[in-house]
XYZ file of C-alpha atoms in Angstrom:
201
model
C 25.272 4.221 -39.819
C 24.025 6.917 -42.217
C 26.445 9.487 -40.819
C 27.443 10.873 -44.220
C 28.190 14.558 -44.708
C 24.844 15.449 -46.309
C 22.932 13.876 -43.459
C 25.120 15.616 -40.906
C 24.562 18.997 -42.576
C 20.819 18.399 -42.725
C 20.636 17.422 -39.058
C 22.732 20.387 -37.927
C 20.519 22.760 -39.938
C 17.373 21.179 -38.482
C 18.777 21.450 -34.950
C 19.649 25.118 -35.485
C 16.108 25.856 -36.741
C 14.565 24.071 -33.764
C 16.725 25.873 -31.209
C 16.053 29.213 -32.928
C 12.302 28.622 -32.617
C 12.677 27.645 -28.958
C 14.753 30.769 -28.251
C 12.084 32.939 -29.894
C 9.332 31.300 -27.850
C 11.410 31.606 -24.670
C 11.713 35.355 -25.220
C 7.942 35.618 -25.691
C 7.293 33.478 -22.603
C 9.594 35.642 -20.465
C 7.844 38.795 -21.650
C 4.454 37.240 -20.931
C 5.613 36.126 -17.468
C 6.837 39.636 -16.619
C 3.517 41.093 -17.729
C 1.590 38.558 -15.644
C 3.844 39.289 -12.661
C 3.051 43.009 -12.939
C -0.655 42.209 -13.185
C -0.451 40.140 -9.981
C 1.260 42.989 -8.115
C -1.363 45.457 -9.328
C -4.229 43.090 -8.518
C -2.897 42.535 -4.980
C -2.617 46.294 -4.519
C -6.229 46.646 -5.657
C -7.341 43.967 -3.197
C -5.663 45.757 -0.295
C -7.159 49.091 -1.309
C -10.678 47.795 -1.947
C -11.040 45.400 0.972
C -9.243 47.113 3.829
C -12.538 47.990 5.494
C -14.054 44.600 4.679
C -11.233 42.657 6.311
C -11.646 44.449 9.643
C -15.395 43.871 9.574
C -14.881 40.104 9.238
C -14.277 39.984 12.990
C -17.369 41.943 13.884
C -19.957 40.992 11.271
C -22.257 38.026 11.612
C -23.475 37.868 8.020
C -20.167 37.195 6.169
C -20.978 39.710 3.451
C -17.480 41.060 3.873
C -16.068 37.588 3.254
C -18.024 37.278 0.011
C -16.771 40.671 -1.100
C -13.202 39.689 -0.258
C -13.403 36.459 -2.263
C -14.616 38.406 -5.315
C -11.369 40.352 -5.263
C -9.077 37.449 -4.389
C -10.289 34.954 -7.020
C -8.958 36.998 -9.979
C -5.593 37.285 -8.208
C -5.492 33.507 -7.782
C -6.260 33.047 -11.487
C -3.422 35.395 -12.424
C -1.016 33.471 -10.189
C -1.989 30.198 -11.908
C -1.392 31.815 -15.325
C 1.995 33.084 -14.160
C 3.019 29.635 -12.872
C 2.042 28.073 -16.211
C 4.224 30.599 -18.018
C 7.133 29.851 -15.653
C 6.764 26.126 -16.372
C 6.814 26.869 -20.107
C 10.041 28.856 -19.588
C 11.575 25.882 -17.747
C 10.680 23.495 -20.593
C 11.978 25.840 -23.294
C 15.308 26.328 -21.501
C 15.746 22.556 -21.409
C 14.725 22.312 -25.063
C 17.391 24.830 -26.100
C 20.033 22.610 -24.496
C 18.700 19.381 -25.993
C 15.491 19.651 -28.032
C 15.112 15.999 -29.038
C 16.735 12.597 -28.760
C 15.133 10.623 -31.584
C 13.559 10.759 -35.020
C 11.377 8.414 -36.971
C 10.416 8.628 -40.635
C 6.827 7.463 -40.897
C 4.523 7.260 -43.922
C 0.829 7.292 -43.159
C -1.207 4.818 -45.211
C -3.098 7.576 -47.020
C 0.029 9.589 -47.901
C 2.865 9.139 -50.408
C 5.802 10.704 -48.552
C 7.538 9.868 -45.316
C 7.224 12.474 -42.558
C 10.209 13.236 -40.328
C 9.016 13.085 -36.721
C 11.394 14.332 -34.025
C 10.841 13.146 -30.450
C 11.922 14.998 -27.305
C 11.119 15.453 -23.626
C 8.444 18.042 -24.461
C 6.669 19.265 -27.586
C 7.442 22.303 -29.722
C 5.358 23.738 -32.524
C 5.684 26.906 -34.562
C 2.228 28.033 -33.490
C -1.148 26.483 -32.764
C -1.855 25.690 -36.412
C 1.506 25.037 -38.063
C 3.911 22.118 -38.182
C 5.056 20.308 -35.097
C 8.837 20.647 -34.696
C 9.168 18.194 -31.804
C 6.724 15.638 -30.415
C 6.596 14.880 -26.713
C 7.908 11.350 -26.049
C 4.583 10.531 -24.373
C 2.508 11.392 -27.464
C 0.808 8.483 -29.273
C 2.877 8.781 -32.457
C 6.152 8.662 -30.478
C 5.261 5.151 -29.308
C 6.285 3.896 -32.749
C 9.907 4.629 -31.889
C 9.789 2.391 -28.830
C 7.612 -0.413 -30.163
C 8.544 -1.087 -33.776
C 11.434 -1.909 -36.051
C 11.398 -0.822 -39.691
C 8.374 -1.933 -41.669
C 4.670 -1.823 -40.928
C 3.797 0.118 -37.783
C 0.868 1.714 -36.017
C -0.126 3.789 -33.026
C -3.386 4.305 -31.191
C -4.662 7.889 -31.266
C -7.856 9.389 -29.792
C -9.396 9.121 -33.286
C -8.509 5.410 -33.529
C -5.645 3.272 -34.792
C -3.300 4.940 -37.290
C -1.311 2.630 -39.560
C 1.623 3.162 -41.878
C 5.243 2.316 -42.576
C 8.340 3.057 -40.498
C 11.425 3.709 -42.620
C 13.985 5.180 -40.205
C 14.834 5.169 -36.495
C 17.514 7.664 -35.563
C 18.958 8.530 -32.163
C 20.820 11.703 -31.176
C 23.208 12.917 -28.530
C 22.747 16.694 -28.191
C 24.483 18.621 -25.416
C 24.193 22.362 -24.798
C 22.646 22.874 -28.222
C 25.426 21.016 -30.058
C 24.906 17.822 -32.047
C 27.533 15.431 -30.676
C 26.559 12.473 -32.847
C 23.627 10.500 -34.214
C 23.105 6.982 -35.468
C 20.422 4.941 -37.140
C 19.196 1.877 -35.329
C 16.753 -0.915 -35.997
C 16.564 -2.299 -32.490
C 13.854 -2.099 -29.903
C 14.665 0.324 -27.098
C 15.260 -1.087 -23.641
C 14.186 0.608 -20.426
C 17.726 1.415 -19.311
C 18.385 3.328 -22.513
C 15.186 5.303 -22.038
C 16.121 6.172 -18.477
C 19.459 7.545 -19.639
C 17.797 9.724 -22.245
C 14.842 10.993 -20.291
C 16.473 11.828 -16.961
């Protein structure tokens, strides 16, 4: 099963690091959302102030110049609302990630590399920043398909750049509840749909 003490300590440390990163990003996302919310309120106030005369003239003017002017003020507000909704969705994903950041791991060695890379798979992705290491891969990402499709040995996945080949050395599954590692086990069996449904919903 591979559940020895060293492995358990490693996995608990890795889980703690992942949750810590998610908590940090959640704080940043909340701050960004509050800022965007304030910008929306201010932008709406500006629209009311700048277009009060234009709105009344919509009912009397035949040339729709007032409508064009109004749309110039409203479009930026709409953009800000979209940005705010994206930030709120990010907050939702991060809150879920803090409770249970991933459910699987594979150790995969790319053909042109010497070492196996530990790849954690969850319901959504998490990276330190745009350029640094990926902490968790979304289960829908190409590389995550290895977990569902292959047993240990030669494996591949199809990426936008083409087929990527290598060797799969480990398939590990986790039960994480409210940020606590309940248990994990190593498996060399292909995943069935029912199991996936239990993990992903």
